[in-house]
Short mmCIF file of C-alpha atoms in Angstrom, two decimals:
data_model
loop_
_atom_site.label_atom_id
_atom_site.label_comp_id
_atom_site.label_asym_id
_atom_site.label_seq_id
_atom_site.Cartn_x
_atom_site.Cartn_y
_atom_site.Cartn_z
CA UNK A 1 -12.36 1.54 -12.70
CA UNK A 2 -11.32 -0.01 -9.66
CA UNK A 3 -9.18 -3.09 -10.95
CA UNK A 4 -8.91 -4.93 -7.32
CA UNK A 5 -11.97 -4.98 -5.88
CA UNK A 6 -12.27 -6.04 -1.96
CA UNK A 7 -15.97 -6.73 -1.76
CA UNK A 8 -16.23 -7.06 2.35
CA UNK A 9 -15.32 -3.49 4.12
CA UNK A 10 -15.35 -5.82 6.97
CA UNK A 11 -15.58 -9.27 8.90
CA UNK A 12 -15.46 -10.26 12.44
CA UNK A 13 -14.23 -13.69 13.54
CA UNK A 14 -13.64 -15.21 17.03
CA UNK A 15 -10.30 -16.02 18.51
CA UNK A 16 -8.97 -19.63 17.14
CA UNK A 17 -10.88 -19.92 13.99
CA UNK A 18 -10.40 -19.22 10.45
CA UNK A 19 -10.47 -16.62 8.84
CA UNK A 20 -11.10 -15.80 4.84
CA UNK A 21 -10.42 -12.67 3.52
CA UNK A 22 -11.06 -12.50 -0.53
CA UNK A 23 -10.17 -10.15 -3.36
CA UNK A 24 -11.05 -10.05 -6.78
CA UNK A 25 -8.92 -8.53 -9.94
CA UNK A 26 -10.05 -7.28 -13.17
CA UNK A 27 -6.57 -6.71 -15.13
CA UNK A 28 -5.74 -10.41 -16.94
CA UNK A 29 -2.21 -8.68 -16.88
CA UNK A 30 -1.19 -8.68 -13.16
CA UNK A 31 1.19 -11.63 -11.94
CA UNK A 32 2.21 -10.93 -8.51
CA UNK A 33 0.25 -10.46 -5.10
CA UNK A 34 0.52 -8.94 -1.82
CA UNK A 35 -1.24 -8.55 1.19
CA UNK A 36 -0.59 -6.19 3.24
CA UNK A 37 -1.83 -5.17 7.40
CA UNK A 38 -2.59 -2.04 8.51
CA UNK A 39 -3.20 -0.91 12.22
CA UNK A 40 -4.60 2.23 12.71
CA UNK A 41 -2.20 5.51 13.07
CA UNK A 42 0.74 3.46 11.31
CA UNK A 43 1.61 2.39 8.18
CA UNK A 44 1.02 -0.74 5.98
CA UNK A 45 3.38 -3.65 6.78
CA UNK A 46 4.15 -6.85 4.33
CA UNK A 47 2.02 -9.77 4.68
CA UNK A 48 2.62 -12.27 1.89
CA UNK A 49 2.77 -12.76 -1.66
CA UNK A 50 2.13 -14.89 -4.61
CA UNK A 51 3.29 -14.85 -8.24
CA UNK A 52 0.89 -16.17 -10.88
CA UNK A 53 2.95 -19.34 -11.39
CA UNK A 54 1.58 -20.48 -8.15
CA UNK A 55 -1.34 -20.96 -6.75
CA UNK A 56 -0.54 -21.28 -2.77
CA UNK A 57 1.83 -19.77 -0.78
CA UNK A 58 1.93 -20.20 2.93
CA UNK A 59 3.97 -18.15 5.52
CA UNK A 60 2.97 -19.40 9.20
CA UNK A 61 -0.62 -18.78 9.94
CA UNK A 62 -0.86 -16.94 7.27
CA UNK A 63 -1.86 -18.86 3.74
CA UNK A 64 -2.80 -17.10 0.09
CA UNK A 65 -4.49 -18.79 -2.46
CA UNK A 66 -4.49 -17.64 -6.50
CA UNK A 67 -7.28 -18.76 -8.99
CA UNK A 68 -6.13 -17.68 -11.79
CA UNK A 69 -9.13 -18.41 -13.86
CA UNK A 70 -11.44 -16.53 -11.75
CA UNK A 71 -9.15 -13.95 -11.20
CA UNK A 72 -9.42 -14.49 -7.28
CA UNK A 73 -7.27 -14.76 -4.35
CA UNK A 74 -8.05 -15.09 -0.83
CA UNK A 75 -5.93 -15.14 2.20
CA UNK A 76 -6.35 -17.92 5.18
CA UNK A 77 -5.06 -16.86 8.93
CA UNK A 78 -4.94 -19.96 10.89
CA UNK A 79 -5.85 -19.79 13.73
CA UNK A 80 -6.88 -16.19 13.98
CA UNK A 81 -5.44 -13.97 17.06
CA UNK A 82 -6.70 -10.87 18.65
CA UNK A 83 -3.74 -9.41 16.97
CA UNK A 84 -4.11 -10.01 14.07
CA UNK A 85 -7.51 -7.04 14.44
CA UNK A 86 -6.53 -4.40 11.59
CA UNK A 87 -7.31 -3.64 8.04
CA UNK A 88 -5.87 -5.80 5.13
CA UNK A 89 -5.29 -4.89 1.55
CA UNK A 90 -4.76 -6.82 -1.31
CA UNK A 91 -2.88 -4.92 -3.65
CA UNK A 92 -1.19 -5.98 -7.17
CA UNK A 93 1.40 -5.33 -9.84
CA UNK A 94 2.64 -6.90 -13.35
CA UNK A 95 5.76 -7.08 -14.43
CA UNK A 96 7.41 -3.82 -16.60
CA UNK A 97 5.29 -1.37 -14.16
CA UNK A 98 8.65 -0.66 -12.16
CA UNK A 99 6.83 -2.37 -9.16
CA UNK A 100 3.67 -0.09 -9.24
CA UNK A 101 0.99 -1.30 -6.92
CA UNK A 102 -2.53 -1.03 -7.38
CA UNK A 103 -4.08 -1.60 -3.92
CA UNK A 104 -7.56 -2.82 -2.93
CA UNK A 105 -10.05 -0.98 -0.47
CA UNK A 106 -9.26 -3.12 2.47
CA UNK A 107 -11.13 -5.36 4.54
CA UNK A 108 -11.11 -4.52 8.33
CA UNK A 109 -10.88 -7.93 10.30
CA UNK A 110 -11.62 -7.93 13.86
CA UNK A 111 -10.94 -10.88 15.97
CA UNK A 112 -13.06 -11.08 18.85
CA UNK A 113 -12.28 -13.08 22.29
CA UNK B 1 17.75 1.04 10.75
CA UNK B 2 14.44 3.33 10.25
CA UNK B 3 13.52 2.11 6.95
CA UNK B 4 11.10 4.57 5.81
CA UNK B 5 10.71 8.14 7.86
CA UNK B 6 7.89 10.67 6.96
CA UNK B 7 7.79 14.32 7.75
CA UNK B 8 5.31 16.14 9.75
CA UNK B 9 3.27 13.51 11.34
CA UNK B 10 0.50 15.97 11.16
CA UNK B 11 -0.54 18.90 9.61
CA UNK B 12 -3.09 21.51 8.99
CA UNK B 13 -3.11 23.68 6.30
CA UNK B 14 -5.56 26.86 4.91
CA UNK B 15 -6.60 26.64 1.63
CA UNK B 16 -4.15 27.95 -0.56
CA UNK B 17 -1.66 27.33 1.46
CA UNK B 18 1.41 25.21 0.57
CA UNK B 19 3.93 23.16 1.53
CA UNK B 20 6.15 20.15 1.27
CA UNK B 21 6.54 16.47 2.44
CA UNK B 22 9.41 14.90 3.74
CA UNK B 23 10.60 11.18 3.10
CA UNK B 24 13.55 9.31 3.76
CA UNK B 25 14.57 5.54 3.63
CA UNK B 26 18.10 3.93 4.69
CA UNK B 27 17.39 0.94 3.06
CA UNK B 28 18.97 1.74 -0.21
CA UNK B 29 15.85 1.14 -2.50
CA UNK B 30 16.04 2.28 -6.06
CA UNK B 31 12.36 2.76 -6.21
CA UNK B 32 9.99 5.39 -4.36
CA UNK B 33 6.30 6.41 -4.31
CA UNK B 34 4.14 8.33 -2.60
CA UNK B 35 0.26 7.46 -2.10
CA UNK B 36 -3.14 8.91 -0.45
CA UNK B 37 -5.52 6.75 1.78
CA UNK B 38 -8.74 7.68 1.81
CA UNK B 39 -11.75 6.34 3.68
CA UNK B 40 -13.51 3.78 1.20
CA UNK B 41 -10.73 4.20 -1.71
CA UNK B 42 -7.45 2.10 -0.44
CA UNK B 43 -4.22 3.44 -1.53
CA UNK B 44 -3.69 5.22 -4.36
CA UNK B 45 -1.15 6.20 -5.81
CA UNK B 46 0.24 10.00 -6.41
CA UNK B 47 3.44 9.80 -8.26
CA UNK B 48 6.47 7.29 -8.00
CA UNK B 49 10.04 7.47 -8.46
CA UNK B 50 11.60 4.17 -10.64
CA UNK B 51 15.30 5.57 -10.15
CA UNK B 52 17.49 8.64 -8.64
CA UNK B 53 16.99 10.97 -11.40
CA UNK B 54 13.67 10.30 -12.61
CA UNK B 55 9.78 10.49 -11.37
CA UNK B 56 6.66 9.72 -13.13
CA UNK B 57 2.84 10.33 -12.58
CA UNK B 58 0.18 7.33 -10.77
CA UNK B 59 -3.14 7.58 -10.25
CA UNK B 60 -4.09 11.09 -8.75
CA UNK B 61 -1.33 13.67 -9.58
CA UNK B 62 -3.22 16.53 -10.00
CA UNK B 63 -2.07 19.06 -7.37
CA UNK B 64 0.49 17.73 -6.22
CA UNK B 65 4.74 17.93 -7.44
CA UNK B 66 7.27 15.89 -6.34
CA UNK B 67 11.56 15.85 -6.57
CA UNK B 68 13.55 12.76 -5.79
CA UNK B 69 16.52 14.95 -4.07
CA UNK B 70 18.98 11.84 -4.52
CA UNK B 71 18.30 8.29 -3.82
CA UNK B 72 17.40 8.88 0.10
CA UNK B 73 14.67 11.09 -0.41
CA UNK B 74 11.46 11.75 -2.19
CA UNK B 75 9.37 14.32 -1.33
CA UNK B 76 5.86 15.47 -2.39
CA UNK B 77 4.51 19.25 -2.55
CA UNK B 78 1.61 20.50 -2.46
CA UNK B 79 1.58 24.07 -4.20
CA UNK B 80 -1.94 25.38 -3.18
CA UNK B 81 -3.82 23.15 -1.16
CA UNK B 82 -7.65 22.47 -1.48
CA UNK B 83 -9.67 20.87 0.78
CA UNK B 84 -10.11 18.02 -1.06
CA UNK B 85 -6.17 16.75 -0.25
CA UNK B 86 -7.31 16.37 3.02
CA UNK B 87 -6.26 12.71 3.43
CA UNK B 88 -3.33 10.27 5.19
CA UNK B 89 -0.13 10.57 2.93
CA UNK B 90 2.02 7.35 2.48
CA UNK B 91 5.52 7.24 1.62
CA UNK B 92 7.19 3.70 0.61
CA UNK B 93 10.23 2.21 -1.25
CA UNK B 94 11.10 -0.99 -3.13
CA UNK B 95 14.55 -2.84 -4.22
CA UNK B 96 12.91 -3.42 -7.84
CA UNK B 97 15.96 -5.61 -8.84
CA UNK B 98 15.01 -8.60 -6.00
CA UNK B 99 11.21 -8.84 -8.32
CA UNK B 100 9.51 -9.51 -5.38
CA UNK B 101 7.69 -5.89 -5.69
CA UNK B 102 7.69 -5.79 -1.60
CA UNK B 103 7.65 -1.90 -0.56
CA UNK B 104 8.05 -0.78 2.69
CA UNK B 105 5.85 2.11 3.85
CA UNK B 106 6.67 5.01 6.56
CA UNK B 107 4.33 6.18 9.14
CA UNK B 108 1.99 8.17 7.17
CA UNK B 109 1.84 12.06 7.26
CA UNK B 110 -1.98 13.36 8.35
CA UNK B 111 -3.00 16.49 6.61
CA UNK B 112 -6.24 18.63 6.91
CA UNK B 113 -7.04 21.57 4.35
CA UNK B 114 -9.59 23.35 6.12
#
């Protein structure tokens, strides 16, 4: 039972524009959000988060959104940068689950020149 | 300041074999966890430490044992290894009093059971 579900393994978007990356949740009990980048051959890093009592947080180029009611969140990188090429995960936790993580599948974005 | 440091980078292993994963962090987290990445299945995760002094099963346990030698350092065994553990290993931490649930991963540890 996968209970955060990235639907797009991958996306490609040129240099300057926008791009979306989405995830959906299952468990009505989660109330905090990360995103997390991964390059290849290291670890995750810390992206940005969001706690259920809000439904934006921005961070830079780097913007998440929470619907709450469609148990969605998507994250905004404006504008994208050939850096910013890796693999995201969503990943989230609820409060009492000493900070347990349940991660996504990851989307690979690739930002091309 | 490492953060989080993982022992081996790599490693290949006969089935049956065993052996033991190293991970440290300087950051003073109370919180510690170890997880697998797999192609097509994220992170999962393998068995976490809330506190010094106590661990607790995730996800995927099964083979695997771990012992959270004092705050520093977590480690993960595997007592006879099949080839299905072949995967990345992931150590992290967390400061689980700050509630912002942040962990900080190491460099990943890449095993092979052949």
């Amino acid at each position: 039972d996968q209970q955060v579900k990235q639907n797009s393994p991958s996306l490609s978007v040129q240099e300057g524009r926008i791009s979306i990356l989405n995830c959906d949740y299952t468990n009505s009990m989660f109330d905090y959000f990360l995103w997390y980048k991964k390059y290849p051959a290291e670890g995750p890093t810390f992206l940005i988060s969001i706690s259920s009592i809000k439904d934006k947080n921005e961070d830079g180029r780097f913007t998440v959104f929470l619907n709450k009611s469609a148990k969605h969140l998507s994250l905004h990188i404006v504008p994208s940068q050939p850096g910013d090429s890796a693999v995201y995960f969503c990943a989230a936790t609820h409060t009492g689950t000493a900070s347990k993580l349940t991660f996504g599948t990851g989307t690979r974005l690739q930002v091309t020149l | 300041n490492a953060g989080v440091t993982q022992t081996p980078k790599f490693q290949v292993l006969k089935t049956g074999q065993s052996m033991t994963l190293q991970c440290a962090q300087d950051m003073n987290h109370n919180s510690m966890y170890w997880y697998r990445q797999d192609p097509g299945m994220g992170l999962r995760l393998i068995y976490y430490s809330a506190s010094e002094g106590t661990t607790d099963k995730g996800e995927v346990p099964n083979g695997y044992n771990v012992s959270r030698l004092n705050k520093r350092e977590f480690s993960l065994r595997l007592e006879s290894a099949a080839p299905s553990q072949t995967s990345v290993y992931f150590c992290a931490s967390s400061e689980t009093q700050t509630l912002t649930y942040e962990q900080y991963f190491g460099p990943g540890t890449r095993l092979t059971v052949t």
